[in-house]
mmCIF file of C-alpha atoms in Angstrom:
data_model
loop_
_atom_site.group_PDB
_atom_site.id
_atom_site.type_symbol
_atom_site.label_atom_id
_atom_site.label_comp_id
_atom_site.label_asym_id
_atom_site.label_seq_id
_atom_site.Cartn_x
_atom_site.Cartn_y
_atom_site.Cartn_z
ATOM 1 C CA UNK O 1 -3.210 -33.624 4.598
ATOM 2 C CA UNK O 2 -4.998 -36.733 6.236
ATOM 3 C CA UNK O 3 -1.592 -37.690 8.192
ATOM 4 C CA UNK O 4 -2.077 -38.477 11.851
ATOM 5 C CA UNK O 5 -0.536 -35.393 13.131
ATOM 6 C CA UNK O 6 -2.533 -33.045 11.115
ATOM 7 C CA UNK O 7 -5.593 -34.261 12.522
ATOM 8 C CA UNK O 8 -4.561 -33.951 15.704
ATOM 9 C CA UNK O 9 -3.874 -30.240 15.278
ATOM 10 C CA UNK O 10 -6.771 -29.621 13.846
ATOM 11 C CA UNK O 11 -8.911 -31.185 16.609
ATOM 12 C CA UNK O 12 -6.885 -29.014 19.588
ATOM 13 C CA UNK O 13 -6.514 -25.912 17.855
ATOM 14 C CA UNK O 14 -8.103 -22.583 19.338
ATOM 15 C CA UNK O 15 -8.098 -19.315 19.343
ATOM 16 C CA UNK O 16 -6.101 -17.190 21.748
ATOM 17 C CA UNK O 17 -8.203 -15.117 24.348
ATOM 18 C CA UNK O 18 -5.239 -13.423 25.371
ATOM 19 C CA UNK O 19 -1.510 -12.386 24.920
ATOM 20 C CA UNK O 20 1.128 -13.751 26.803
ATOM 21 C CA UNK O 21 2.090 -12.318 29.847
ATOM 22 C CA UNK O 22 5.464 -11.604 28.933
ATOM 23 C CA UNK O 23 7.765 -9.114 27.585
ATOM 24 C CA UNK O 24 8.778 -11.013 24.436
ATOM 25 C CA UNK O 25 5.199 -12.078 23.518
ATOM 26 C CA UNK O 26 3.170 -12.382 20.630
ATOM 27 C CA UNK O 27 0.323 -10.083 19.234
ATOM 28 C CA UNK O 28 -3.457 -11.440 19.643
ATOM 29 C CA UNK O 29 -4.110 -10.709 16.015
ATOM 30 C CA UNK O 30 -0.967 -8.835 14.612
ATOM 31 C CA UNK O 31 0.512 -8.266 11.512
ATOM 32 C CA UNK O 32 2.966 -10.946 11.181
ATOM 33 C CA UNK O 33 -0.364 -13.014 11.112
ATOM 34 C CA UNK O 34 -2.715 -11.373 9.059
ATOM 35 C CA UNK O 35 0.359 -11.432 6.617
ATOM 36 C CA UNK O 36 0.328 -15.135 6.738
ATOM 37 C CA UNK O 37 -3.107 -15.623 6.090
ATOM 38 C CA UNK O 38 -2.388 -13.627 2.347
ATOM 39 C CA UNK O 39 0.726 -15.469 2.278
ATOM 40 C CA UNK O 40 0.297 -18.682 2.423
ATOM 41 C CA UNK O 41 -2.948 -20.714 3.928
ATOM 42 C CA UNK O 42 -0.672 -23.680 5.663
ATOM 43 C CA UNK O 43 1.794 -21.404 6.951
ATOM 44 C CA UNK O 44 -0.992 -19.566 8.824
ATOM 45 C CA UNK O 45 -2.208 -22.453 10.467
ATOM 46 C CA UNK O 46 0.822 -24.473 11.136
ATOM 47 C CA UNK O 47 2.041 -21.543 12.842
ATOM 48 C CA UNK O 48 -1.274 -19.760 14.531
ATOM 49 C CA UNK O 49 -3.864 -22.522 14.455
ATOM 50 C CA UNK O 50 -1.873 -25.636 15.143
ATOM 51 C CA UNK O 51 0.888 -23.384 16.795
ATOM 52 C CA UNK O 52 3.541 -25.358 15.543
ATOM 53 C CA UNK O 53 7.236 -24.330 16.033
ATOM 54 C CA UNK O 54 10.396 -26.081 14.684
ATOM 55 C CA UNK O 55 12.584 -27.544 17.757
ATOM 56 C CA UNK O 56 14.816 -24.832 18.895
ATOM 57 C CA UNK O 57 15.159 -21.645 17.369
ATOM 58 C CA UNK O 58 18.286 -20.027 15.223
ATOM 59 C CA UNK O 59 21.084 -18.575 17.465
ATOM 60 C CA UNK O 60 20.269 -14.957 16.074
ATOM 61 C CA UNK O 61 16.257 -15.112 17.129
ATOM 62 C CA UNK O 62 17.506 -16.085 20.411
ATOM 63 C CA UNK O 63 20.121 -13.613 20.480
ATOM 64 C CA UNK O 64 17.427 -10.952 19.499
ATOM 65 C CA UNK O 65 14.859 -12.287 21.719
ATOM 66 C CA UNK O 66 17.456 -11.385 24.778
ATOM 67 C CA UNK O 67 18.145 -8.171 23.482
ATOM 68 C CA UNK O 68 14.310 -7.249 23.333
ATOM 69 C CA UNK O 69 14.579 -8.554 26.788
ATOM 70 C CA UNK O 70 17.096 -6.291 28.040
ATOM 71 C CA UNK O 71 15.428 -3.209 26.045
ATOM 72 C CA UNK O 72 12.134 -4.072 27.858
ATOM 73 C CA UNK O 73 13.459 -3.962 30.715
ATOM 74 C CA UNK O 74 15.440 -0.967 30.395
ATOM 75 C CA UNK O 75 12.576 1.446 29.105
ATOM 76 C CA UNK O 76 10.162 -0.292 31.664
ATOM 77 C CA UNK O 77 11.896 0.764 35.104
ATOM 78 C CA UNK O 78 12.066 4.128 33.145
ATOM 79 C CA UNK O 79 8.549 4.950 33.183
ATOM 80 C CA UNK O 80 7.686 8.501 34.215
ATOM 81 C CA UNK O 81 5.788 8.234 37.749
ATOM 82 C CA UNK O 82 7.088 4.837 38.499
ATOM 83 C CA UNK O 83 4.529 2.967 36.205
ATOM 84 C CA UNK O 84 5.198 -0.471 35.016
ATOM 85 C CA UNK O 85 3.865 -2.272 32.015
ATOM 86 C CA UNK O 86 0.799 -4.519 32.381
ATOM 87 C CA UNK O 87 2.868 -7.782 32.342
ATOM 88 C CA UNK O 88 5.784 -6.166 34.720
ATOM 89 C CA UNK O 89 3.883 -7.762 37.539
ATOM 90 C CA UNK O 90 4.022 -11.636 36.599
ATOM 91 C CA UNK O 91 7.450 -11.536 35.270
ATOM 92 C CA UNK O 92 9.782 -8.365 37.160
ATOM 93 C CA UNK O 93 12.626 -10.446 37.665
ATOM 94 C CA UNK O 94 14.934 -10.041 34.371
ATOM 95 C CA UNK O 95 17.540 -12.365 35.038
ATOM 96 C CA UNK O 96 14.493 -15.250 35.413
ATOM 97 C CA UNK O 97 13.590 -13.459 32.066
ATOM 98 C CA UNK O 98 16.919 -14.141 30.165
ATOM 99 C CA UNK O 99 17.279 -17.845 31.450
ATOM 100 C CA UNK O 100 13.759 -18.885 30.569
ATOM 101 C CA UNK O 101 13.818 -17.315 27.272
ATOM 102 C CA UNK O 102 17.460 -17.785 26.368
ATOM 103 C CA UNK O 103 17.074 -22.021 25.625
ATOM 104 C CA UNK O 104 19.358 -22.767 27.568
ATOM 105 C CA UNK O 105 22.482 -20.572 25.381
ATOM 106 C CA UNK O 106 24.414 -18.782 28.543
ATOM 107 C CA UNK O 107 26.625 -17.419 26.034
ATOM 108 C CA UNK O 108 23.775 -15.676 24.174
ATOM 109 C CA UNK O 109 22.814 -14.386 27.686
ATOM 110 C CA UNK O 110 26.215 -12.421 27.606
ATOM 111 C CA UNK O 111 26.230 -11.446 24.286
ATOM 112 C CA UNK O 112 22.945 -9.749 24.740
ATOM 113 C CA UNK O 113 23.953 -7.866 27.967
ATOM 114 C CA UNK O 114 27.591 -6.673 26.511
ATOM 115 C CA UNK O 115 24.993 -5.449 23.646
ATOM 116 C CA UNK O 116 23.488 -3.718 26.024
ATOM 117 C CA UNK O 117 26.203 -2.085 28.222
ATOM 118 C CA UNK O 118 27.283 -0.592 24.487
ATOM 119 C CA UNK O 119 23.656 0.858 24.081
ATOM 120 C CA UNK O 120 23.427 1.970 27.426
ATOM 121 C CA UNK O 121 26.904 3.450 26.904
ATOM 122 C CA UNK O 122 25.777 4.669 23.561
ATOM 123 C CA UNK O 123 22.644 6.543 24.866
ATOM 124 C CA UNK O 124 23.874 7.652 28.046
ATOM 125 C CA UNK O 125 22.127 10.799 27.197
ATOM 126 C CA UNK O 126 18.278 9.187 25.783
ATOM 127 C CA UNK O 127 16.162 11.341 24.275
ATOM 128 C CA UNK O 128 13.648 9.328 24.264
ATOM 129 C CA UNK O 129 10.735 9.682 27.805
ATOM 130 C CA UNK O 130 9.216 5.578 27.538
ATOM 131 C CA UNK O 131 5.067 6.256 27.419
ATOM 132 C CA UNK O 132 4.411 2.445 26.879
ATOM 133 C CA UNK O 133 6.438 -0.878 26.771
ATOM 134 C CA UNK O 134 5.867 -4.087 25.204
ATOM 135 C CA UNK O 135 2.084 -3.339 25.505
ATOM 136 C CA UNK O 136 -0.442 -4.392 23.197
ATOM 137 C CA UNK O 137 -2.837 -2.261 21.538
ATOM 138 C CA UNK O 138 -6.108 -3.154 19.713
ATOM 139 C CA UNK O 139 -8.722 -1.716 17.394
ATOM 140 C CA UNK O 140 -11.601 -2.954 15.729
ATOM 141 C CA UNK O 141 -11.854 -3.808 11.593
ATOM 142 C CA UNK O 142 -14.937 -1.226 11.822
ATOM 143 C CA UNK O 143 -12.250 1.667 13.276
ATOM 144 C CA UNK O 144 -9.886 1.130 11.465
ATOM 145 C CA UNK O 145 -12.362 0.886 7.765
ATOM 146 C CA UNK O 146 -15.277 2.578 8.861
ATOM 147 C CA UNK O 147 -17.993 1.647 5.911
ATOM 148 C CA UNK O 148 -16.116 -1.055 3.941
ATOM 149 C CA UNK O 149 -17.641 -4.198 2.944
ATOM 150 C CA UNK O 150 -18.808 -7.267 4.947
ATOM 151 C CA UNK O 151 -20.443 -5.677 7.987
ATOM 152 C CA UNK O 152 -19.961 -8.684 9.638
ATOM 153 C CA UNK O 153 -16.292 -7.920 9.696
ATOM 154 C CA UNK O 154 -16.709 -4.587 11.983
ATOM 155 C CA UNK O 155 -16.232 -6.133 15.104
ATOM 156 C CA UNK O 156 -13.420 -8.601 14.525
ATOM 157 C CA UNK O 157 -10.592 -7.081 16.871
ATOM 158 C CA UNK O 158 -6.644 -6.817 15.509
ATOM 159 C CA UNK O 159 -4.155 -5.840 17.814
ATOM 160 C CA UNK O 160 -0.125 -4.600 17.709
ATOM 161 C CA UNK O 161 2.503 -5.393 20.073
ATOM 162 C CA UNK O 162 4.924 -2.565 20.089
ATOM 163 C CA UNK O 163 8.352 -2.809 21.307
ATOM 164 C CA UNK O 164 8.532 0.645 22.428
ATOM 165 C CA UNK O 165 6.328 3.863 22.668
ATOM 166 C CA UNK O 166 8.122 7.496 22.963
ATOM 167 C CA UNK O 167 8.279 10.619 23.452
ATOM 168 C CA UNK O 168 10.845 13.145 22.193
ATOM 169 C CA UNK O 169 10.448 16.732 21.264
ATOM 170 C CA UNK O 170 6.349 17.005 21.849
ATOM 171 C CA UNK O 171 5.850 14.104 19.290
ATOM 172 C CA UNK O 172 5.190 10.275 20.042
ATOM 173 C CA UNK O 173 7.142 7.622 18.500
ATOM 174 C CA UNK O 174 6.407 3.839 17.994
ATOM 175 C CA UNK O 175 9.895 1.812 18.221
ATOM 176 C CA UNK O 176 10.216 -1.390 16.673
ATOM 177 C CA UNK O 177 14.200 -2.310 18.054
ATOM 178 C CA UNK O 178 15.827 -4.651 15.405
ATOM 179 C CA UNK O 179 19.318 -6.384 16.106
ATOM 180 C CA UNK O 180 20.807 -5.928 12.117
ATOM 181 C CA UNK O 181 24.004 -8.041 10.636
ATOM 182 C CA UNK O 182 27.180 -5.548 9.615
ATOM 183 C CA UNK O 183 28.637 -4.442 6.417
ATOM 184 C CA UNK O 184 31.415 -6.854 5.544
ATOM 185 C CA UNK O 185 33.716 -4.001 4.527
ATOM 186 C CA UNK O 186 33.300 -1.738 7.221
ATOM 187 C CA UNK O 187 32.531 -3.551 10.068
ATOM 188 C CA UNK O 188 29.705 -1.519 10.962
ATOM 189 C CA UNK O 189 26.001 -0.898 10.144
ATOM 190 C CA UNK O 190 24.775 -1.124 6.321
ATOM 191 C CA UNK O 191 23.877 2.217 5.521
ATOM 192 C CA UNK O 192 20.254 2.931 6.123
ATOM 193 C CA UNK O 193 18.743 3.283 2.699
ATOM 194 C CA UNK O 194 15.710 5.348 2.682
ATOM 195 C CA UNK O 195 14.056 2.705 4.677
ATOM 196 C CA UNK O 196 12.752 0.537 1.294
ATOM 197 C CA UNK O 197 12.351 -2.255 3.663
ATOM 198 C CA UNK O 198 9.939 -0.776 5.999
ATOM 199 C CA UNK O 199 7.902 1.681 3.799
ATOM 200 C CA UNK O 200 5.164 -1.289 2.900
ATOM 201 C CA UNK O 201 5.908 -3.430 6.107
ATOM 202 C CA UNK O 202 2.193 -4.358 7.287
ATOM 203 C CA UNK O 203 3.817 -4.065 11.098
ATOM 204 C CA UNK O 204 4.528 -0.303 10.238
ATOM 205 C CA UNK O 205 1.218 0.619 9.069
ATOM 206 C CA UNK O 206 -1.132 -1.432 11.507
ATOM 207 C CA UNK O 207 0.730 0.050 14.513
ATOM 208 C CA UNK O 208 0.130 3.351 13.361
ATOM 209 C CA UNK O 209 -3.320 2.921 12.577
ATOM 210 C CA UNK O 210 -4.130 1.518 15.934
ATOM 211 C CA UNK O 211 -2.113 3.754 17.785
ATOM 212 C CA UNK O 212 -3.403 6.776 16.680
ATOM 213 C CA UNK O 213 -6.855 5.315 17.828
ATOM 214 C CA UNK O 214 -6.067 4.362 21.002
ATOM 215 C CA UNK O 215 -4.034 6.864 21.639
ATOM 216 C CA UNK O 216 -5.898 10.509 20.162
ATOM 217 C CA UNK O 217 -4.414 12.599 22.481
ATOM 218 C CA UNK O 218 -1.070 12.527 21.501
ATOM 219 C CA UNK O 219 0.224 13.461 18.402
ATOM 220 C CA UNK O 220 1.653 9.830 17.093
ATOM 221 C CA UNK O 221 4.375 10.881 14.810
ATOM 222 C CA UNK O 222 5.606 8.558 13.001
ATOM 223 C CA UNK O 223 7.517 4.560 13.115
ATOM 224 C CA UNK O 224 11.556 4.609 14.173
ATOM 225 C CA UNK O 225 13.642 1.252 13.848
ATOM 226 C CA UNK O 226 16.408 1.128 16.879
ATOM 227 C CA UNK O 227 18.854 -0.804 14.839
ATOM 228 C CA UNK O 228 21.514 -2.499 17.068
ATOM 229 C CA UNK O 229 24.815 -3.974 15.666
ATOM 230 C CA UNK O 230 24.644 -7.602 16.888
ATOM 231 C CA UNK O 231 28.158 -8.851 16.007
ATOM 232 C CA UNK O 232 31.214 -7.615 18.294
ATOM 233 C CA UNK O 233 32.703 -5.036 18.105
ATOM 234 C CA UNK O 234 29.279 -3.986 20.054
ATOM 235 C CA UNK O 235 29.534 -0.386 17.968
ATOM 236 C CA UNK O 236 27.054 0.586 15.888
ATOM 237 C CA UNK O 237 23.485 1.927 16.700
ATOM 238 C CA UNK O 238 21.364 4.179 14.636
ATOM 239 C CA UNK O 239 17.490 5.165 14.933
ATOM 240 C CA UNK O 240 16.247 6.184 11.677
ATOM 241 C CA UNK O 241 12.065 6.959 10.745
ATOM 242 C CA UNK O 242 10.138 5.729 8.305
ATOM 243 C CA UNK O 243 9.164 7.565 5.255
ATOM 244 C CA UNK O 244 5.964 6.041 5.409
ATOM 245 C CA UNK O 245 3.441 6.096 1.657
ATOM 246 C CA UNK O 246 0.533 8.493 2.382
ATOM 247 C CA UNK O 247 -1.510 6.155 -0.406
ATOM 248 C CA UNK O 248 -0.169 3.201 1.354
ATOM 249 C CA UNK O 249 -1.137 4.098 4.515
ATOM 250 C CA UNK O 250 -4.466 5.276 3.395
ATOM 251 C CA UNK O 251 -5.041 1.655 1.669
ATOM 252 C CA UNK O 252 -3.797 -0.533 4.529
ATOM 253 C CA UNK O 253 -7.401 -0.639 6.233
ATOM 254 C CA UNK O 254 -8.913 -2.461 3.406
ATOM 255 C CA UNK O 255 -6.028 -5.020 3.168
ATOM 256 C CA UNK O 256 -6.289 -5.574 7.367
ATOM 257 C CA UNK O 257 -9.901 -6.029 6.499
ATOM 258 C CA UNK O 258 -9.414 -8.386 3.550
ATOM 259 C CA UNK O 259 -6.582 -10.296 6.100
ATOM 260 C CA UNK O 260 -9.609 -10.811 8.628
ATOM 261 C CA UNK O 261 -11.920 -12.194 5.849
ATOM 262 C CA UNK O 262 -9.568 -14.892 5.134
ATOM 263 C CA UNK O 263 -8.531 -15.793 7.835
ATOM 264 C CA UNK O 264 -12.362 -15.685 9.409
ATOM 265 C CA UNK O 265 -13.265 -17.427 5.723
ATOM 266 C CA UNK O 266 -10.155 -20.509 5.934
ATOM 267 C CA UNK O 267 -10.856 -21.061 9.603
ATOM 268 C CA UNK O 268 -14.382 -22.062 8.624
ATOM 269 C CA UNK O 269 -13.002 -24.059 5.860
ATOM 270 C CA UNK O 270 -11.016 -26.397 8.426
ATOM 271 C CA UNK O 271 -12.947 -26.645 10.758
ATOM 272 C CA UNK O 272 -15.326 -27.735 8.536
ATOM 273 C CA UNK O 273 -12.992 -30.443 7.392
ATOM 274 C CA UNK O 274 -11.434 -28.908 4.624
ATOM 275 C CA UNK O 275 -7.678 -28.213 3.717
ATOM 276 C CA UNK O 276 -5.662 -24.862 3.816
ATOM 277 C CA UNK O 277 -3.617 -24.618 0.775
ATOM 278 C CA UNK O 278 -0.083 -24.433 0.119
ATOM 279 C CA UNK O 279 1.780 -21.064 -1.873
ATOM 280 C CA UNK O 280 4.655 -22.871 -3.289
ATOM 281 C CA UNK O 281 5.459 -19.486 -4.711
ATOM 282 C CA UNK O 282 6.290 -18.330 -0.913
ATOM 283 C CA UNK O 283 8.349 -20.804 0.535
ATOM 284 C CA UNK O 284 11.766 -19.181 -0.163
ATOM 285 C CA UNK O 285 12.212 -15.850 0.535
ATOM 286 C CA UNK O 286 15.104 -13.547 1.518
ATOM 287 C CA UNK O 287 15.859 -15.087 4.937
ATOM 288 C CA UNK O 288 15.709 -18.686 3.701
ATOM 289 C CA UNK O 289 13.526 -20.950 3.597
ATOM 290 C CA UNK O 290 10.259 -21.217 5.572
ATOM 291 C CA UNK O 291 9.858 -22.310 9.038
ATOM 292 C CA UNK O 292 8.022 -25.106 7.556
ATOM 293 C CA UNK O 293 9.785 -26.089 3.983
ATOM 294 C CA UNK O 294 10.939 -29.249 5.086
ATOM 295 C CA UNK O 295 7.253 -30.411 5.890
ATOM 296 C CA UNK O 296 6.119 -29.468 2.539
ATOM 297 C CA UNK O 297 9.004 -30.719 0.814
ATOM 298 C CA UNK O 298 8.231 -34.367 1.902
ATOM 299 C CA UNK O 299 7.840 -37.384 -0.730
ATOM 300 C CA UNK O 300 5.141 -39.360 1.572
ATOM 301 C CA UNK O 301 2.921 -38.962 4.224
ATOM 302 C CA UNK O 302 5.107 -41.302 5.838
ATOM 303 C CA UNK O 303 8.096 -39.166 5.948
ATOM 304 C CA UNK O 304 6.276 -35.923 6.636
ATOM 305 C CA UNK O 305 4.896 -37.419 10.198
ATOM 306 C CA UNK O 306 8.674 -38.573 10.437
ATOM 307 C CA UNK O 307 9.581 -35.271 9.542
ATOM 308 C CA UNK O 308 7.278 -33.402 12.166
ATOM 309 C CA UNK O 309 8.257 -35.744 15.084
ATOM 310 C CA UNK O 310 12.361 -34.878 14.711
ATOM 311 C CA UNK O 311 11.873 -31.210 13.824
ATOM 312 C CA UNK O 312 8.961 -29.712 15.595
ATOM 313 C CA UNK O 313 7.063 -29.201 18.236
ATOM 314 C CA UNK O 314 3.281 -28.388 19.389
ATOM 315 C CA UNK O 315 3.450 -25.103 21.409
ATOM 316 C CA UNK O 316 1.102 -25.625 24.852
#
């Protein structure tokens, strides 16, 4: 790891003070990265200490980037009392919005808003009152695992950025919307099956954990995915809950506080001088290949600084 363009990472990487003004922003300290850092060590810091991204992104995060766009949107003019979320303010024009964040793919744009018009069409009739949008939420290690070990850990701050916060029958709801592929044979969404995917998903449990901190006057329910067809015919939506593991739910505090120790621990390390090490046993997984596969799949030195010039990019 002593190429040119490692160093150089290394030497301008920080650590975010803030999130990003924006509706389709990151998480301070999410899940998505504290599950890198038990993951794999180099695909935490390509991606959160170097912030390295490969040149362009897929058609379908783009395509679910607009939608998330549109949704935010939607739910934020929708407010009861005419409140707007916190980053409403530096970014209320959503057609600025979909340009900016669409790369450049008008025909993305307008697959994402005839998406839309069929969920608005859909849910003419939404149950659901919006109590926060795109906001992010944070909690202390000490909170959320009140006596565990390394003291030191207490204070270290995670955070969630939920897509969607509602209410509906007296009980609040965290949304997470997710544009999902069809079944082959029918055209139309896979039949949701008891939620297997979601009932260990780190995103599931840290949002509720925080939530219910920061938010003990309301009764926070439970986690619903707003799955949205994404191929045309624009016709199938569904909101289902998830069943979520009373032990697993009960544990998750010790892993988010284990997640912080690493990453606090490997952090050190590089900075240091030291190395993060690779999982080879990670870097295929169900969606493919990782962001960063190609990089680690490199013969030389040589070709992996050839490699990082032609596919990625350091994110300002």
């Amino acid at each position: 790891m002593d190429g040119l363009w490692f160093e150089d990472m290394v030497a301008s990487s920080a650590v975010p003070e803030a999130m990003t003004e924006s509706p389709s922003g990151a998480s301070t300290r999410g899940s998505h990265q504290l599950s890198a850092v038990m993951t794999c060590e180099l695909l935490w810091f390509y991606y959160y200490m170097a912030k390295v991204r490969p040149r362009g992104q897929r058609d379908n995060m783009v395509l679910g980037t607009l939608v998330h766009l549109f949704l935010a949107y939607h739910y934020a003019v929708r407010l009861p009392g005419g409140a707007r979320p916190t980053w409403f303010a530096a970014r209320p024009d959503l057609e600025a919005a979909l340009i900016e964040d669409s790369e450049g793919r008008l025909d993305l744009v307008k697959e994402a808003r005839d998406m839309y018009a069929a969920y608005c069409l859909n849910y003419a009739a939404d149950p659901w009152t919006p109590v926060a949008v795109e906001e992010e939420f944070r909690a202390t290690v000490g909170e959320l695992d009140p006596g565990g070990p390394d003291p030191t850990l207490d204070d270290e701050v995670v955070s969630c950025r939920t897509d969607l916060v509602v209410e509906m029958n007296g009980l609040t709801w965290i949304v997470d919307h997710k544009t999902a592929a069809p079944d082959r044979r029918s055209g139309r969404l896979y039949a949701w099956n008891g939620c297997a995917d979601w009932k260990l998903n780190l995103q599931v449990l840290q949002n509720l954990l925080i939530l219910r901190k920061r938010m003990p006057e309301r009764f926070v329910h439970s986690f619903s995915i707003n799955r949205i067809k994404k191929e045309r015919p624009f016709n199938g939506f569904e909101r289902n809950t998830v069943d979520v593991p009373a032990m697993a739910y009960q544990i998750a505090p010790k892993l988010i506080r284990e997640a912080v120790r690493r990453e606090r621990d490997l952090r050190r390390r590089i900075e240091a001088g030291g190395d993060p090490v690779s999982n080879f046993g990670s870097c295929y997984g169900r969606f493919g290949p990782c962001s960063f596969f190609d990089l680690c799949t490199a013969h030389s030195e040589d070709q992996q600084n050839q490699l990082f010039s032609k596919l990625y990019v350091i994110q300002d």
